[in-house]
Amino acid sequence: MNAQATIGVLALQGAFDAHVQHLNALDVDVRLIKTEADLEEIDGLVIPGGESTTMSNLLVASGLGKTLTQKIDNGFPVFGTCAGMIMMANSIVDGRPDQIVLNAMDIQVRRNGYGRQNDSFEQDIDIASFDVPFHALFIRAPIIEKLANDVEVLSTVNGHPVLVRQGSALASSFHPELVADFRVHEIFVSVVKSS
Ligand code: GLN
């Protein structure tokens, strides 16, 4: 791998700082993204966890949502975790009616899909190509209810996909930035470097 990739972390709301730290540990240049102009400087974007309805409001108010959607349509690499995965979907169940989607992946997600009883949990999960399981934290996580045939499922929990990839879009319903394990971020770095 070469060391040229510059990766942005959407910093409007939510758990962006932990993503910055993970990316800093890998061989990339990291930028915080708050404006449309910031998008011009990066080769790929991480969309963090947080609250997707609030993130939607801020994406609309900042103008970032529209520009980002156009870039994504042209193959710009994005990696969404939890609320970020919700933003990347093409359809949301139990969203707020005016909540926008970025249409980065052909998945339908249900917000807070694990319900109240099990709305936060942690579990060691097997991920395609990893020799050792990954300790995954799920925090009011979405469930992928539908996905197109060309969405690659890299991991499942109880039959539900939890890490998926379609072209240069990667999404996890868990929070890989909250454990001291960089392997999921490494997948995205290699997607960015090869696109
Ligand atoms: N439930 C949140 C939402 O709907 C996502 C939670 C998270 O990102 N940890 O946006």
mmCIF file of C-alpha atoms and ligand atoms in Angstrom:
data_model
loop_
_atom_site.group_PDB
_atom_site.id
_atom_site.type_symbol
_atom_site.label_atom_id
_atom_site.label_comp_id
_atom_site.label_asym_id
_atom_site.label_seq_id
_atom_site.Cartn_x
_atom_site.Cartn_y
_atom_site.Cartn_z
ATOM 1 C CA MET A 1 0.000 0.000 0.000
ATOM 2 C CA ASN A 2 1.190 3.505 -0.647
ATOM 3 C CA ALA A 3 0.819 6.292 1.950
ATOM 4 C CA GLN A 4 -1.063 8.798 -0.175
ATOM 5 C CA ALA A 5 -4.669 8.442 1.028
ATOM 6 C CA THR A 6 -6.342 11.391 2.732
ATOM 7 C CA ILE A 7 -9.444 10.308 4.634
ATOM 8 C CA GLY A 8 -12.030 12.646 6.140
ATOM 9 C CA VAL A 9 -14.197 12.039 9.175
ATOM 10 C CA LEU A 10 -17.580 13.762 9.119
ATOM 11 C CA ALA A 11 -17.457 15.971 12.209
ATOM 12 C CA LEU A 12 -20.925 17.501 12.374
ATOM 13 C CA GLN A 13 -22.147 15.333 15.255
ATOM 14 C CA GLY A 14 -21.495 12.064 17.052
ATOM 15 C CA ALA A 15 -18.531 9.832 17.802
ATOM 16 C CA PHE A 16 -16.056 11.207 15.259
ATOM 17 C CA ASP A 17 -13.000 11.592 17.487
ATOM 18 C CA ALA A 18 -12.476 7.860 18.010
ATOM 19 C CA HIS A 19 -12.456 7.374 14.217
ATOM 20 C CA VAL A 20 -9.785 10.062 13.899
ATOM 21 C CA GLN A 21 -7.626 8.209 16.414
ATOM 22 C CA HIS A 22 -8.066 4.888 14.609
ATOM 23 C CA LEU A 23 -7.185 6.379 11.231
ATOM 24 C CA ASN A 24 -4.202 8.183 12.738
ATOM 25 C CA ALA A 25 -2.893 4.790 13.814
ATOM 26 C CA LEU A 26 -2.992 3.675 10.178
ATOM 27 C CA ASP A 27 -0.936 5.065 7.359
ATOM 28 C CA VAL A 28 -3.263 7.889 6.227
ATOM 29 C CA ASP A 29 -3.660 11.635 6.379
ATOM 30 C CA VAL A 30 -6.834 12.437 8.407
ATOM 31 C CA ARG A 31 -9.064 15.538 8.147
ATOM 32 C CA LEU A 32 -12.163 16.652 10.034
ATOM 33 C CA ILE A 33 -14.968 17.449 7.597
ATOM 34 C CA LYS A 34 -17.462 20.192 8.464
ATOM 35 C CA THR A 35 -18.089 22.069 5.215
ATOM 36 C CA GLU A 36 -18.642 21.338 1.529
ATOM 37 C CA ALA A 37 -15.200 22.794 0.751
ATOM 38 C CA ASP A 38 -13.542 20.310 3.125
ATOM 39 C CA LEU A 39 -14.839 17.466 0.921
ATOM 40 C CA GLU A 40 -12.568 18.547 -1.924
ATOM 41 C CA GLU A 41 -9.441 17.628 0.037
ATOM 42 C CA ILE A 42 -10.189 13.974 0.719
ATOM 43 C CA ASP A 43 -10.186 10.589 -1.034
ATOM 44 C CA GLY A 44 -12.812 8.962 1.208
ATOM 45 C CA LEU A 45 -15.092 9.772 4.142
ATOM 46 C CA VAL A 46 -16.008 8.087 7.424
ATOM 47 C CA ILE A 47 -19.546 8.809 8.658
ATOM 48 C CA PRO A 48 -19.571 8.159 12.423
ATOM 49 C CA GLY A 49 -22.181 6.888 14.845
ATOM 50 C CA GLY A 50 -24.360 9.336 16.715
ATOM 51 C CA GLU A 51 -27.956 10.229 16.023
ATOM 52 C CA SER A 52 -28.954 9.895 12.396
ATOM 53 C CA THR A 53 -31.899 12.323 12.610
ATOM 54 C CA THR A 54 -29.622 15.078 13.968
ATOM 55 C CA MET A 55 -26.924 14.229 11.442
ATOM 56 C CA SER A 56 -29.548 14.484 8.710
ATOM 57 C CA ASN A 57 -30.560 17.989 9.894
ATOM 58 C CA LEU A 58 -26.930 19.116 9.926
ATOM 59 C CA LEU A 59 -26.164 17.620 6.515
ATOM 60 C CA VAL A 60 -29.079 19.565 5.041
ATOM 61 C CA ALA A 61 -28.292 22.829 6.872
ATOM 62 C CA SER A 62 -24.598 22.751 5.925
ATOM 63 C CA GLY A 63 -25.220 21.873 2.277
ATOM 64 C CA LEU A 64 -22.911 18.899 2.756
ATOM 65 C CA GLY A 65 -25.665 16.344 2.139
ATOM 66 C CA LYS A 66 -26.285 17.386 -1.456
ATOM 67 C CA THR A 67 -22.622 17.587 -2.465
ATOM 68 C CA LEU A 68 -21.820 14.334 -0.709
ATOM 69 C CA THR A 69 -24.674 12.519 -2.460
ATOM 70 C CA GLN A 70 -23.355 13.714 -5.831
ATOM 71 C CA LYS A 71 -19.845 12.541 -5.002
ATOM 72 C CA ILE A 72 -21.155 9.159 -3.797
ATOM 73 C CA ASP A 73 -23.058 8.765 -7.070
ATOM 74 C CA ASN A 74 -19.670 9.067 -8.787
ATOM 75 C CA GLY A 75 -18.093 6.319 -6.658
ATOM 76 C CA PHE A 76 -16.581 8.357 -3.793
ATOM 77 C CA PRO A 77 -15.616 5.883 -0.996
ATOM 78 C CA VAL A 78 -17.605 6.105 2.246
ATOM 79 C CA PHE A 79 -17.582 4.078 5.459
ATOM 80 C CA GLY A 80 -20.521 4.466 7.844
ATOM 81 C CA THR A 81 -20.796 3.074 11.361
ATOM 82 C CA CYS A 82 -24.168 2.714 13.125
ATOM 83 C CA ALA A 83 -25.900 6.082 12.519
ATOM 84 C CA GLY A 84 -23.442 6.424 9.614
ATOM 85 C CA MET A 85 -24.766 3.156 8.171
ATOM 86 C CA ILE A 86 -28.308 4.509 8.496
ATOM 87 C CA MET A 87 -27.282 7.640 6.566
ATOM 88 C CA MET A 88 -25.731 5.476 3.815
ATOM 89 C CA ALA A 89 -28.838 3.347 3.228
ATOM 90 C CA ASN A 90 -31.258 3.882 0.372
ATOM 91 C CA SER A 91 -34.245 3.345 2.642
ATOM 92 C CA ILE A 92 -34.907 3.751 6.392
ATOM 93 C CA VAL A 93 -37.627 2.052 8.440
ATOM 94 C CA ASP A 94 -38.628 3.869 11.657
ATOM 95 C CA GLY A 95 -36.791 7.000 10.592
ATOM 96 C CA ARG A 96 -38.171 10.498 10.908
ATOM 97 C CA PRO A 97 -40.260 11.320 7.821
ATOM 98 C CA ASP A 98 -37.972 14.183 6.721
ATOM 99 C CA GLN A 99 -34.735 12.285 7.422
ATOM 100 C CA ILE A 100 -32.490 12.232 4.342
ATOM 101 C CA VAL A 101 -30.528 9.260 3.004
ATOM 102 C CA LEU A 102 -27.243 9.465 1.106
ATOM 103 C CA ASN A 103 -28.085 6.454 -1.059
ATOM 104 C CA ALA A 104 -24.565 5.061 -0.871
ATOM 105 C CA MET A 105 -25.654 1.439 -0.625
ATOM 106 C CA ASP A 106 -28.630 -0.669 -1.681
ATOM 107 C CA ILE A 107 -29.687 -1.587 1.838
ATOM 108 C CA GLN A 108 -32.852 -0.982 3.829
ATOM 109 C CA VAL A 109 -32.187 -0.435 7.523
ATOM 110 C CA ARG A 110 -34.438 -0.341 10.561
ATOM 111 C CA ARG A 111 -33.330 2.264 13.109
ATOM 112 C CA ASN A 112 -32.859 0.912 16.644
ATOM 113 C CA GLY A 113 -33.596 -2.508 15.147
ATOM 114 C CA TYR A 114 -32.515 -4.499 18.210
ATOM 115 C CA GLY A 115 -35.256 -2.892 20.309
ATOM 116 C CA ARG A 116 -35.200 -1.870 23.930
ATOM 117 C CA GLN A 117 -34.370 -5.201 25.552
ATOM 118 C CA ASN A 118 -31.172 -5.631 23.660
ATOM 119 C CA ASP A 119 -30.470 -2.162 22.396
ATOM 120 C CA SER A 120 -26.815 -2.272 23.425
ATOM 121 C CA PHE A 121 -24.680 -5.413 23.522
ATOM 122 C CA GLU A 122 -21.211 -6.656 22.680
ATOM 123 C CA GLN A 123 -20.178 -9.806 20.914
ATOM 124 C CA ASP A 124 -17.152 -11.422 19.284
ATOM 125 C CA ILE A 125 -18.003 -11.713 15.599
ATOM 126 C CA ASP A 126 -16.384 -13.554 12.716
ATOM 127 C CA ILE A 127 -15.499 -11.317 9.793
ATOM 128 C CA ALA A 128 -14.598 -12.590 6.320
ATOM 129 C CA SER A 129 -10.801 -12.740 5.875
ATOM 130 C CA PHE A 130 -10.033 -12.151 9.598
ATOM 131 C CA ASP A 131 -8.139 -14.972 11.358
ATOM 132 C CA VAL A 132 -9.308 -13.889 14.815
ATOM 133 C CA PRO A 133 -12.837 -12.673 15.778
ATOM 134 C CA PHE A 134 -13.529 -8.959 16.215
ATOM 135 C CA HIS A 135 -15.041 -7.644 19.461
ATOM 136 C CA ALA A 136 -18.061 -5.676 18.243
ATOM 137 C CA LEU A 137 -20.027 -3.120 20.285
ATOM 138 C CA PHE A 138 -23.623 -2.546 19.223
ATOM 139 C CA ILE A 139 -25.224 0.635 20.602
ATOM 140 C CA ARG A 140 -28.864 1.200 19.602
ATOM 141 C CA ALA A 141 -27.784 -0.359 16.356
ATOM 142 C CA PRO A 142 -29.738 -0.510 13.106
ATOM 143 C CA ILE A 143 -30.698 -3.837 11.499
ATOM 144 C CA ILE A 144 -30.299 -4.374 7.769
ATOM 145 C CA GLU A 145 -33.655 -5.733 6.641
ATOM 146 C CA LYS A 146 -33.092 -5.882 2.883
ATOM 147 C CA LEU A 147 -30.075 -5.758 0.647
ATOM 148 C CA ALA A 148 -29.359 -5.967 -3.071
ATOM 149 C CA ASN A 149 -27.627 -9.043 -4.525
ATOM 150 C CA ASP A 150 -24.373 -7.216 -5.095
ATOM 151 C CA VAL A 151 -24.037 -6.114 -1.472
ATOM 152 C CA GLU A 152 -21.307 -8.324 -0.019
ATOM 153 C CA VAL A 153 -21.961 -9.535 3.541
ATOM 154 C CA LEU A 154 -18.670 -9.664 5.501
ATOM 155 C CA SER A 155 -20.223 -10.584 8.868
ATOM 156 C CA THR A 156 -23.576 -11.545 10.380
ATOM 157 C CA VAL A 157 -25.076 -11.727 13.886
ATOM 158 C CA ASN A 158 -28.122 -13.980 14.356
ATOM 159 C CA GLY A 159 -28.611 -14.037 10.602
ATOM 160 C CA HIS A 160 -28.506 -10.241 10.240
ATOM 161 C CA PRO A 161 -25.703 -8.679 8.185
ATOM 162 C CA VAL A 162 -23.622 -6.364 10.407
ATOM 163 C CA LEU A 163 -20.707 -5.523 8.092
ATOM 164 C CA VAL A 164 -21.420 -5.005 4.399
ATOM 165 C CA ARG A 165 -19.667 -3.712 1.338
ATOM 166 C CA GLN A 166 -20.928 -2.599 -2.057
ATOM 167 C CA GLY A 167 -18.264 -1.236 -4.407
ATOM 168 C CA SER A 168 -16.444 1.528 -2.542
ATOM 169 C CA ALA A 169 -19.084 1.774 0.201
ATOM 170 C CA LEU A 170 -18.522 -0.034 3.523
ATOM 171 C CA ALA A 171 -20.933 -0.008 6.477
ATOM 172 C CA SER A 172 -21.083 -1.572 9.941
ATOM 173 C CA SER A 173 -23.980 -1.595 12.381
ATOM 174 C CA PHE A 174 -21.427 -1.856 15.231
ATOM 175 C CA HIS A 175 -18.731 0.587 16.421
ATOM 176 C CA PRO A 176 -15.249 -0.587 15.332
ATOM 177 C CA GLU A 177 -13.783 2.761 16.448
ATOM 178 C CA LEU A 178 -14.523 1.958 20.120
ATOM 179 C CA VAL A 179 -12.188 -1.026 20.451
ATOM 180 C CA ALA A 180 -8.398 -1.127 20.168
ATOM 181 C CA ASP A 181 -8.515 -3.108 16.939
ATOM 182 C CA PHE A 182 -7.868 -1.412 13.606
ATOM 183 C CA ARG A 183 -8.775 -4.206 11.211
ATOM 184 C CA VAL A 184 -12.176 -2.904 10.069
ATOM 185 C CA HIS A 185 -10.691 0.557 9.440
ATOM 186 C CA GLU A 186 -7.904 -1.171 7.503
ATOM 187 C CA ILE A 187 -10.538 -2.590 5.130
ATOM 188 C CA PHE A 188 -11.742 0.941 4.404
ATOM 189 C CA VAL A 189 -8.220 2.302 3.992
ATOM 190 C CA SER A 190 -7.532 -0.352 1.383
ATOM 191 C CA VAL A 191 -10.852 0.430 -0.377
ATOM 192 C CA VAL A 192 -9.810 4.113 -0.544
ATOM 193 C CA LYS A 193 -6.282 3.329 -1.708
ATOM 194 C CA SER A 194 -7.502 1.035 -4.468
ATOM 195 C CA SER A 195 -10.233 3.336 -5.785
HETATM 196 N N1 GLN B 1 -30.019 4.820 16.946
HETATM 197 C C1 GLN B 1 -29.182 5.851 16.409
HETATM 198 C C2 GLN B 1 -29.838 6.523 15.219
HETATM 199 O O1 GLN B 1 -30.907 6.195 14.862
HETATM 200 C C3 GLN B 1 -27.839 5.292 16.019
HETATM 201 C C4 GLN B 1 -27.052 4.894 17.244
HETATM 202 C C5 GLN B 1 -25.576 4.920 17.071
HETATM 203 O O2 GLN B 1 -25.025 5.493 16.118
HETATM 204 N N2 GLN B 1 -24.893 4.379 18.036
HETATM 205 O O3 GLN B 1 -29.237 7.394 14.629
#
